[in-house]
mmCIF file of C-alpha atoms and ligand atoms in Angstrom:
data_model
loop_
_atom_site.group_PDB
_atom_site.id
_atom_site.type_symbol
_atom_site.label_atom_id
_atom_site.label_comp_id
_atom_site.label_asym_id
_atom_site.label_seq_id
_atom_site.Cartn_x
_atom_site.Cartn_y
_atom_site.Cartn_z
ATOM 1 C CA UNK A 133 38.301 -29.376 41.498
ATOM 2 C CA UNK A 134 35.098 -31.414 41.507
ATOM 3 C CA UNK A 135 33.851 -33.314 43.574
ATOM 4 C CA UNK A 136 32.658 -36.911 42.692
ATOM 5 C CA UNK A 137 30.854 -38.366 45.406
ATOM 6 C CA UNK A 138 27.772 -38.216 44.667
ATOM 7 C CA UNK A 139 25.051 -36.553 41.746
ATOM 8 C CA UNK A 140 25.393 -33.273 42.281
ATOM 9 C CA UNK A 141 29.804 -32.690 41.707
ATOM 10 C CA UNK A 142 30.372 -30.221 43.336
ATOM 11 C CA UNK A 143 33.253 -27.926 42.398
ATOM 12 C CA UNK A 144 35.024 -27.359 45.317
ATOM 13 C CA UNK A 145 37.578 -24.122 44.095
ATOM 14 C CA UNK A 146 38.359 -20.929 46.157
ATOM 15 C CA UNK A 147 36.808 -22.947 49.105
ATOM 16 C CA UNK A 148 33.295 -23.301 48.574
ATOM 17 C CA UNK A 149 32.143 -26.494 50.267
ATOM 18 C CA UNK A 150 29.414 -27.865 47.924
ATOM 19 C CA UNK A 151 25.692 -29.292 48.311
ATOM 20 C CA UNK A 152 26.375 -30.781 51.377
ATOM 21 C CA UNK A 153 28.973 -28.564 52.666
ATOM 22 C CA UNK A 154 30.358 -31.934 54.140
ATOM 23 C CA UNK A 155 33.886 -31.360 51.265
ATOM 24 C CA UNK A 156 37.012 -29.071 50.733
ATOM 25 C CA UNK A 157 39.763 -28.785 48.714
ATOM 26 C CA UNK A 158 43.237 -29.643 49.560
ATOM 27 C CA UNK A 159 45.904 -29.819 47.853
ATOM 28 C CA UNK A 160 44.374 -30.737 44.749
ATOM 29 C CA UNK A 161 42.192 -33.720 46.217
ATOM 30 C CA UNK A 162 39.587 -33.887 47.770
ATOM 31 C CA UNK A 163 38.689 -34.128 51.877
ATOM 32 C CA UNK A 164 36.304 -34.426 54.604
ATOM 33 C CA UNK A 165 36.039 -31.340 56.697
ATOM 34 C CA UNK A 166 35.069 -33.376 59.202
ATOM 35 C CA UNK A 167 36.708 -37.110 59.367
ATOM 36 C CA UNK A 168 36.280 -39.552 62.364
ATOM 37 C CA UNK A 169 33.535 -36.947 63.863
ATOM 38 C CA UNK A 170 29.974 -38.712 64.595
ATOM 39 C CA UNK A 171 26.239 -37.160 65.711
ATOM 40 C CA UNK A 172 25.565 -40.473 67.384
ATOM 41 C CA UNK A 173 26.501 -43.704 68.485
ATOM 42 C CA UNK A 174 24.423 -46.698 70.134
ATOM 43 C CA UNK A 175 23.004 -49.693 69.935
ATOM 44 C CA UNK A 176 19.431 -50.235 68.381
ATOM 45 C CA UNK A 177 17.594 -53.688 67.070
ATOM 46 C CA UNK A 178 17.190 -54.633 63.829
ATOM 47 C CA UNK A 179 14.037 -55.082 62.505
ATOM 48 C CA UNK A 180 13.703 -51.115 64.095
ATOM 49 C CA UNK A 181 16.382 -49.571 60.978
ATOM 50 C CA UNK A 182 14.793 -51.436 58.942
ATOM 51 C CA UNK A 183 16.036 -54.679 58.117
ATOM 52 C CA UNK A 184 13.962 -57.816 58.295
ATOM 53 C CA UNK A 185 15.953 -60.152 55.986
ATOM 54 C CA UNK A 186 19.654 -58.848 57.450
ATOM 55 C CA UNK A 187 20.991 -61.167 60.344
ATOM 56 C CA UNK A 188 17.107 -60.969 62.008
ATOM 57 C CA UNK A 189 17.674 -60.811 65.591
ATOM 58 C CA UNK A 190 21.262 -59.166 65.375
ATOM 59 C CA UNK A 191 21.709 -56.472 67.363
ATOM 60 C CA UNK A 192 22.766 -53.525 65.324
ATOM 61 C CA UNK A 193 26.405 -50.405 66.339
ATOM 62 C CA UNK A 194 24.279 -47.575 64.435
ATOM 63 C CA UNK A 195 26.545 -44.376 63.840
ATOM 64 C CA UNK A 196 25.677 -40.971 61.485
ATOM 65 C CA UNK A 197 27.651 -38.356 60.908
ATOM 66 C CA UNK A 198 25.639 -34.569 59.871
ATOM 67 C CA UNK A 199 24.713 -33.441 56.083
ATOM 68 C CA UNK A 200 22.694 -33.841 52.947
ATOM 69 C CA UNK A 201 22.761 -33.757 49.674
ATOM 70 C CA UNK A 202 19.172 -33.641 49.353
ATOM 71 C CA UNK A 203 17.175 -31.540 50.258
ATOM 72 C CA UNK A 204 13.795 -34.023 51.177
ATOM 73 C CA UNK A 205 11.210 -31.342 52.054
ATOM 74 C CA UNK A 206 9.766 -34.049 55.427
ATOM 75 C CA UNK A 207 12.697 -34.954 56.535
ATOM 76 C CA UNK A 208 12.579 -36.101 60.459
ATOM 77 C CA UNK A 209 16.699 -35.534 60.536
ATOM 78 C CA UNK A 210 16.944 -31.788 59.549
ATOM 79 C CA UNK A 211 18.062 -31.514 62.693
ATOM 80 C CA UNK A 212 21.536 -33.102 61.275
ATOM 81 C CA UNK A 213 21.190 -33.641 57.552
ATOM 82 C CA UNK A 214 19.876 -30.222 56.659
ATOM 83 C CA UNK A 215 21.814 -28.012 59.855
ATOM 84 C CA UNK A 216 24.688 -26.541 59.072
ATOM 85 C CA UNK A 217 28.261 -28.870 59.328
ATOM 86 C CA UNK A 218 30.081 -26.551 60.525
ATOM 87 C CA UNK A 219 27.779 -25.062 62.862
ATOM 88 C CA UNK A 220 27.695 -28.989 65.503
ATOM 89 C CA UNK A 221 30.448 -30.245 65.647
ATOM 90 C CA UNK A 222 31.503 -29.283 68.970
ATOM 91 C CA UNK A 223 28.379 -30.999 70.000
ATOM 92 C CA UNK A 224 29.619 -34.277 68.563
ATOM 93 C CA UNK A 225 31.808 -37.868 68.700
ATOM 94 C CA UNK A 226 35.356 -38.209 67.711
ATOM 95 C CA UNK A 227 36.362 -42.035 67.511
ATOM 96 C CA UNK A 228 38.558 -43.506 65.291
ATOM 97 C CA UNK A 229 37.703 -45.907 63.303
ATOM 98 C CA UNK A 230 39.262 -48.480 65.624
ATOM 99 C CA UNK A 231 37.804 -46.799 68.413
ATOM 100 C CA UNK A 232 34.494 -47.530 67.012
ATOM 101 C CA UNK A 233 34.990 -50.473 66.432
ATOM 102 C CA UNK A 234 36.303 -51.897 69.793
ATOM 103 C CA UNK A 235 32.408 -49.597 71.344
ATOM 104 C CA UNK A 236 30.631 -52.476 68.874
ATOM 105 C CA UNK A 237 32.415 -55.354 70.343
ATOM 106 C CA UNK A 238 31.941 -53.696 73.933
ATOM 107 C CA UNK A 239 29.218 -52.863 73.163
ATOM 108 C CA UNK A 240 28.319 -56.731 71.714
ATOM 109 C CA UNK A 241 26.824 -55.880 68.334
ATOM 110 C CA UNK A 242 26.485 -58.144 65.783
ATOM 111 C CA UNK A 243 26.794 -55.676 62.838
ATOM 112 C CA UNK A 244 27.303 -51.868 62.250
ATOM 113 C CA UNK A 245 24.704 -49.720 60.689
ATOM 114 C CA UNK A 246 25.431 -46.185 59.373
ATOM 115 C CA UNK A 247 21.274 -44.542 59.588
ATOM 116 C CA UNK A 248 21.830 -41.213 60.490
ATOM 117 C CA UNK A 249 22.007 -38.795 57.688
ATOM 118 C CA UNK A 250 23.721 -39.622 54.009
ATOM 119 C CA UNK A 251 26.992 -41.985 54.217
ATOM 120 C CA UNK A 252 28.289 -40.368 51.493
ATOM 121 C CA UNK A 253 28.437 -37.221 52.776
ATOM 122 C CA UNK A 254 31.570 -38.949 55.114
ATOM 123 C CA UNK A 255 33.073 -41.939 52.782
ATOM 124 C CA UNK A 256 35.920 -41.973 53.377
ATOM 125 C CA UNK A 257 36.284 -41.818 57.038
ATOM 126 C CA UNK A 258 33.402 -44.720 56.471
ATOM 127 C CA UNK A 259 35.647 -46.531 54.131
ATOM 128 C CA UNK A 260 38.356 -46.799 57.363
ATOM 129 C CA UNK A 261 35.721 -47.891 59.424
ATOM 130 C CA UNK A 262 34.385 -50.555 57.211
ATOM 131 C CA UNK A 263 39.053 -51.632 56.690
ATOM 132 C CA UNK A 264 38.332 -52.531 60.613
ATOM 133 C CA UNK A 265 35.649 -53.815 60.948
ATOM 134 C CA UNK A 266 36.317 -56.763 58.109
ATOM 135 C CA UNK A 267 39.653 -56.932 60.173
ATOM 136 C CA UNK A 268 36.806 -57.816 63.296
ATOM 137 C CA UNK A 269 34.550 -59.516 61.351
ATOM 138 C CA UNK A 270 32.289 -57.312 61.517
ATOM 139 C CA UNK A 271 29.836 -56.620 58.882
ATOM 140 C CA UNK A 272 28.469 -53.092 57.815
ATOM 141 C CA UNK A 273 24.534 -51.745 56.832
ATOM 142 C CA UNK A 274 23.491 -48.497 55.402
ATOM 143 C CA UNK A 275 20.795 -46.553 55.344
ATOM 144 C CA UNK A 276 21.373 -45.098 51.432
ATOM 145 C CA UNK A 277 19.164 -42.412 49.556
ATOM 146 C CA UNK A 278 21.595 -43.721 46.533
ATOM 147 C CA UNK A 279 21.881 -40.494 45.001
ATOM 148 C CA UNK A 280 25.662 -41.097 44.758
ATOM 149 C CA UNK A 281 27.986 -41.425 41.192
ATOM 150 C CA UNK A 282 29.306 -44.630 40.547
ATOM 151 C CA UNK A 283 32.425 -44.477 41.802
ATOM 152 C CA UNK A 284 31.254 -43.571 44.983
ATOM 153 C CA UNK A 285 28.670 -46.767 44.620
ATOM 154 C CA UNK A 286 31.288 -49.525 43.744
ATOM 155 C CA UNK A 287 33.373 -47.348 46.967
ATOM 156 C CA UNK A 288 30.359 -48.221 49.169
ATOM 157 C CA UNK A 289 30.272 -51.923 47.676
ATOM 158 C CA UNK A 290 32.966 -52.531 49.290
ATOM 159 C CA UNK A 291 32.135 -50.812 52.830
ATOM 160 C CA UNK A 292 29.126 -52.404 52.991
ATOM 161 C CA UNK A 293 27.207 -55.612 52.927
ATOM 162 C CA UNK A 294 23.068 -54.072 53.021
ATOM 163 C CA UNK A 295 22.020 -51.716 51.646
ATOM 164 C CA UNK A 296 18.752 -50.280 52.907
ATOM 165 C CA UNK A 297 17.825 -48.135 50.298
ATOM 166 C CA UNK A 298 15.258 -44.909 50.179
ATOM 167 C CA UNK A 299 13.021 -44.672 46.982
ATOM 168 C CA UNK A 300 10.951 -41.644 47.426
ATOM 169 C CA UNK A 301 9.924 -40.544 44.297
ATOM 170 C CA UNK A 302 9.666 -41.474 40.781
ATOM 171 C CA UNK A 303 9.143 -38.599 39.069
ATOM 172 C CA UNK A 304 10.454 -35.585 37.914
ATOM 173 C CA UNK A 305 8.009 -32.851 39.566
ATOM 174 C CA UNK A 306 8.696 -34.405 42.592
ATOM 175 C CA UNK A 307 12.330 -34.987 42.838
ATOM 176 C CA UNK A 308 13.180 -31.265 42.354
ATOM 177 C CA UNK A 309 9.533 -30.096 44.536
ATOM 178 C CA UNK A 310 10.684 -32.540 48.004
ATOM 179 C CA UNK A 311 14.344 -33.868 47.068
ATOM 180 C CA UNK A 312 15.417 -30.624 45.796
ATOM 181 C CA UNK A 313 17.485 -32.292 43.367
ATOM 182 C CA UNK A 314 16.406 -33.467 38.772
ATOM 183 C CA UNK A 315 15.928 -36.740 38.542
ATOM 184 C CA UNK A 316 15.751 -39.769 40.417
ATOM 185 C CA UNK A 317 17.592 -42.128 37.246
ATOM 186 C CA UNK A 318 20.862 -42.747 39.331
ATOM 187 C CA UNK A 319 19.228 -43.617 41.759
ATOM 188 C CA UNK A 320 17.626 -45.909 40.167
ATOM 189 C CA UNK A 321 20.968 -47.385 37.973
ATOM 190 C CA UNK A 322 22.060 -47.675 41.617
ATOM 191 C CA UNK A 323 19.689 -49.701 42.818
ATOM 192 C CA UNK A 324 19.882 -51.745 40.274
ATOM 193 C CA UNK A 325 24.358 -52.233 40.197
ATOM 194 C CA UNK A 326 23.466 -52.695 44.684
ATOM 195 C CA UNK A 327 21.065 -55.086 43.233
ATOM 196 C CA UNK A 328 24.099 -57.213 41.653
ATOM 197 C CA UNK A 329 26.463 -57.511 44.313
ATOM 198 C CA UNK A 330 24.822 -56.695 47.561
ATOM 199 C CA UNK A 331 22.091 -57.490 50.134
ATOM 200 C CA UNK A 332 19.368 -55.057 48.537
ATOM 201 C CA UNK A 333 16.017 -53.783 50.814
ATOM 202 C CA UNK A 334 14.193 -50.594 50.288
ATOM 203 C CA UNK A 335 12.186 -48.248 51.805
ATOM 204 C CA UNK A 336 9.752 -46.064 50.505
ATOM 205 C CA UNK A 337 7.723 -42.819 52.417
ATOM 206 C CA UNK A 338 4.004 -42.458 52.054
ATOM 207 C CA UNK A 339 3.055 -39.422 51.590
ATOM 208 C CA UNK A 340 -0.827 -38.155 51.645
ATOM 209 C CA UNK A 341 -1.255 -37.002 47.796
ATOM 210 C CA UNK A 342 2.158 -36.789 46.947
ATOM 211 C CA UNK A 343 3.332 -39.748 45.756
ATOM 212 C CA UNK A 344 1.046 -42.150 47.562
ATOM 213 C CA UNK A 345 -0.803 -42.651 43.414
ATOM 214 C CA UNK A 346 2.498 -44.353 42.486
ATOM 215 C CA UNK A 347 2.916 -47.387 44.816
ATOM 216 C CA UNK A 348 2.324 -49.607 41.196
ATOM 217 C CA UNK A 349 4.972 -48.427 39.174
ATOM 218 C CA UNK A 350 6.947 -48.522 42.711
ATOM 219 C CA UNK A 351 6.525 -52.131 42.937
ATOM 220 C CA UNK A 352 6.305 -52.466 39.485
ATOM 221 C CA UNK A 353 10.101 -50.593 39.295
ATOM 222 C CA UNK A 354 11.599 -53.602 42.208
ATOM 223 C CA UNK A 355 10.348 -56.522 40.473
ATOM 224 C CA UNK A 356 11.789 -55.459 37.324
ATOM 225 C CA UNK A 357 15.059 -55.495 39.489
ATOM 226 C CA UNK A 358 14.647 -58.892 41.754
ATOM 227 C CA UNK A 359 11.174 -59.891 42.800
ATOM 228 C CA UNK A 360 12.291 -61.173 46.375
ATOM 229 C CA UNK A 361 13.514 -57.353 46.890
ATOM 230 C CA UNK A 362 12.248 -56.507 50.161
ATOM 231 C CA UNK A 363 10.281 -53.719 50.118
ATOM 232 C CA UNK A 364 9.554 -51.806 53.696
ATOM 233 C CA UNK A 365 6.353 -48.642 52.587
ATOM 234 C CA UNK A 366 6.995 -46.615 55.330
ATOM 235 C CA UNK A 367 4.138 -44.361 57.106
ATOM 236 C CA UNK A 368 5.652 -41.364 56.807
ATOM 237 C CA UNK A 369 4.813 -38.290 58.916
ATOM 238 C CA UNK A 370 6.366 -35.443 56.952
ATOM 239 C CA UNK A 371 8.727 -32.751 59.757
ATOM 240 C CA UNK A 372 11.159 -30.093 58.475
ATOM 241 C CA UNK A 373 9.066 -28.434 56.113
ATOM 242 C CA UNK A 374 5.431 -30.152 56.322
ATOM 243 C CA UNK A 375 4.134 -30.258 58.986
ATOM 244 C CA UNK A 376 0.716 -29.759 58.558
ATOM 245 C CA UNK A 377 0.656 -32.166 55.808
ATOM 246 C CA UNK A 378 -1.377 -34.972 56.441
ATOM 247 C CA UNK A 379 -1.321 -38.117 58.200
ATOM 248 C CA UNK A 380 -1.643 -41.085 55.354
ATOM 249 C CA UNK A 381 -4.569 -42.781 55.469
ATOM 250 C CA UNK A 382 -3.662 -47.039 56.659
ATOM 251 C CA UNK A 383 -6.274 -48.237 54.317
ATOM 252 C CA UNK A 384 -5.135 -46.081 51.893
ATOM 253 C CA UNK A 385 -2.531 -48.091 51.463
ATOM 254 C CA UNK A 386 -3.613 -51.370 52.550
ATOM 255 C CA UNK A 387 -5.295 -51.543 49.541
ATOM 256 C CA UNK A 388 -3.425 -49.823 47.221
ATOM 257 C CA UNK A 389 -0.373 -52.657 48.664
ATOM 258 C CA UNK A 390 -2.405 -55.694 48.433
ATOM 259 C CA UNK A 391 -2.719 -55.936 45.156
ATOM 260 C CA UNK A 392 0.731 -55.947 44.487
ATOM 261 C CA UNK A 393 1.356 -58.269 46.253
ATOM 262 C CA UNK A 394 1.514 -60.734 43.376
ATOM 263 C CA UNK A 395 3.984 -58.300 42.088
ATOM 264 C CA UNK A 396 6.913 -58.394 44.511
ATOM 265 C CA UNK A 397 7.723 -61.450 47.467
ATOM 266 C CA UNK A 398 8.048 -59.646 50.089
ATOM 267 C CA UNK A 399 6.594 -56.701 51.183
ATOM 268 C CA UNK A 400 5.871 -54.611 54.676
ATOM 269 C CA UNK A 401 4.423 -51.571 56.051
ATOM 270 C CA UNK A 402 4.545 -50.112 59.065
ATOM 271 C CA UNK A 403 6.074 -47.009 61.034
ATOM 272 C CA UNK A 404 2.245 -47.008 62.695
ATOM 273 C CA UNK A 405 1.365 -49.716 65.949
ATOM 274 C CA UNK A 406 -0.539 -52.662 65.482
ATOM 275 C CA UNK A 407 0.836 -53.009 61.203
ATOM 276 C CA UNK A 408 0.195 -57.199 59.968
ATOM 277 C CA UNK A 409 2.272 -56.073 57.266
ATOM 278 C CA UNK A 410 5.496 -56.103 59.374
ATOM 279 C CA UNK A 411 5.644 -60.748 59.682
ATOM 280 C CA UNK A 412 7.392 -62.532 56.575
ATOM 281 C CA UNK A 413 5.261 -64.887 54.622
ATOM 282 C CA UNK A 414 6.642 -67.326 52.807
ATOM 283 C CA UNK A 415 6.285 -66.098 48.417
ATOM 284 C CA UNK A 416 5.184 -70.101 47.840
ATOM 285 C CA UNK A 417 3.194 -71.046 50.805
ATOM 286 C CA UNK A 418 2.522 -68.575 52.442
ATOM 287 C CA UNK A 419 4.281 -70.157 56.158
ATOM 288 C CA UNK A 420 4.658 -67.828 57.973
ATOM 289 C CA UNK A 421 8.217 -67.515 58.727
ATOM 290 C CA UNK A 422 9.357 -64.974 60.285
ATOM 291 C CA UNK A 423 7.593 -63.101 63.140
ATOM 292 C CA UNK A 424 7.647 -59.254 63.917
ATOM 293 C CA UNK A 425 5.762 -56.836 66.350
ATOM 294 C CA UNK A 426 5.076 -53.087 65.471
ATOM 295 C CA UNK A 427 6.015 -50.596 67.972
ATOM 296 C CA UNK A 428 5.659 -47.545 65.258
ATOM 297 C CA UNK A 429 8.233 -44.729 64.591
ATOM 298 C CA UNK A 430 10.901 -48.153 64.278
ATOM 299 C CA UNK A 431 10.446 -50.501 67.471
ATOM 300 C CA UNK A 432 10.090 -53.240 65.321
ATOM 301 C CA UNK A 433 10.981 -56.246 67.787
ATOM 302 C CA UNK A 434 10.560 -59.531 65.948
ATOM 303 C CA UNK A 435 8.919 -62.021 68.012
ATOM 304 C CA UNK A 436 9.795 -65.191 66.489
ATOM 305 C CA UNK A 437 12.582 -67.229 63.539
ATOM 306 C CA UNK A 438 10.966 -70.053 62.167
ATOM 307 C CA UNK A 439 12.550 -71.161 58.924
ATOM 308 C CA UNK A 440 16.492 -71.277 61.209
ATOM 309 C CA UNK A 441 17.841 -72.852 57.192
ATOM 310 C CA UNK A 442 16.515 -69.684 56.128
ATOM 311 C CA UNK A 443 13.403 -72.159 54.520
ATOM 312 C CA UNK A 444 10.423 -72.667 54.689
ATOM 313 C CA UNK A 445 9.910 -75.368 57.666
ATOM 314 C CA UNK A 446 6.272 -75.806 55.828
ATOM 315 C CA UNK A 447 7.815 -76.016 51.904
ATOM 316 C CA UNK A 448 11.587 -76.366 51.407
ATOM 317 C CA UNK A 449 11.096 -72.525 50.017
ATOM 318 C CA UNK A 450 14.302 -70.253 50.501
ATOM 319 C CA UNK A 451 13.707 -67.496 52.276
ATOM 320 C CA UNK A 452 16.308 -63.917 50.972
ATOM 321 C CA UNK A 453 18.597 -63.332 53.903
ATOM 322 C CA UNK A 454 21.597 -62.021 54.513
ATOM 323 C CA UNK A 455 22.849 -63.841 57.594
ATOM 324 C CA UNK A 456 21.230 -66.556 59.212
ATOM 325 C CA UNK A 457 18.913 -65.841 62.852
ATOM 326 C CA UNK A 458 21.015 -64.479 65.272
ATOM 327 C CA UNK A 459 20.753 -64.331 69.767
ATOM 328 C CA UNK A 460 20.374 -60.312 70.636
ATOM 329 C CA UNK A 461 22.478 -61.647 73.574
ATOM 330 C CA UNK A 462 24.924 -63.899 72.209
ATOM 331 C CA UNK A 463 28.407 -61.283 72.750
ATOM 332 C CA UNK A 464 27.270 -59.500 75.437
ATOM 333 C CA UNK A 465 30.357 -61.799 76.626
ATOM 334 C CA UNK A 466 33.208 -60.013 74.656
ATOM 335 C CA UNK A 467 32.235 -57.017 76.929
HETATM 336 S S1 LIG B 1262 29.077 -35.584 47.871
HETATM 337 FE FE1 LIG B 1262 28.660 -33.192 48.487
HETATM 338 S S2 LIG B 1262 30.238 -31.820 47.871
HETATM 339 FE FE2 LIG B 1262 30.732 -33.776 46.602
HETATM 340 S S3 LIG B 1262 29.300 -33.626 44.557
HETATM 341 FE FE3 LIG B 1262 27.711 -34.455 45.940
HETATM 342 S S4 LIG B 1262 26.633 -32.538 47.341
HETATM 343 FE FE4 LIG B 1262 28.937 -31.628 46.059
#
């Protein structure tokens, strides 16, 4: 029995659990080993996930499970993504899809975002959560490495209406040595596919001396898909097997990004305190349309929203947006 959720297409016969250790074969079908089990749930500002062009100001319920289909040497969530999922099950929560969505309502959340590990690890459970969330009128989004199959990509496009896709590297050597996959082709294919039907933002973690020389190529690829896709360049502070690596130079990345402002409409550079690159400027006239603060380490926050109808107040340019400005406190009455 072959699992077709991601491009590993593992053979699950003879009680094997595949590369991610999250699926098994049962009665001729691929089943999750740990359905409806969640390693975390909480609330977050959507800007800190990061989504900069999705319901700005909104309150997200964040969820995650365990396991991953990549083996990134610098993973910052290795304690859930790379640990044997069977070993940590007793430390995590069990909620039905209905309970999870009800929790989001109680917590005054406007949307639900899967953001800890890779959503492909728990697609059947997430499809059920998606149906419940749809009934409750709560949109869902996710962070993904996009290494899934075309069939799984289509399913994800039904579950989630907004994506932040991690585009980590472009060359085959980097994929093999730093991500543990044979190549980036499926990720590029899935970015193009999802950008056709869903809201897509892209994040690239930059590692000093490893993928920082590819900044122009990343920008060129994204522009070829759609120059309006927001691109988050993330100053990666490597963990896991790369704890000893030097932190990336803010100045060097600043210089490399500056010229790409002509290539892409929205470039952001964050994960360090006081970044000047977290505001949204109108691509046509340069006016400040959304102001943010960066507190580093996923602590981004909106300061001001100056395009209430998603149009630049100065020149009328339509700012790319999924949904509109959302008052953080708007759903507190539902608690
Ligand atoms: S989701 Fe897991 S079991 Fe399925 S193909 Fe991918 S790595 Fe293998």
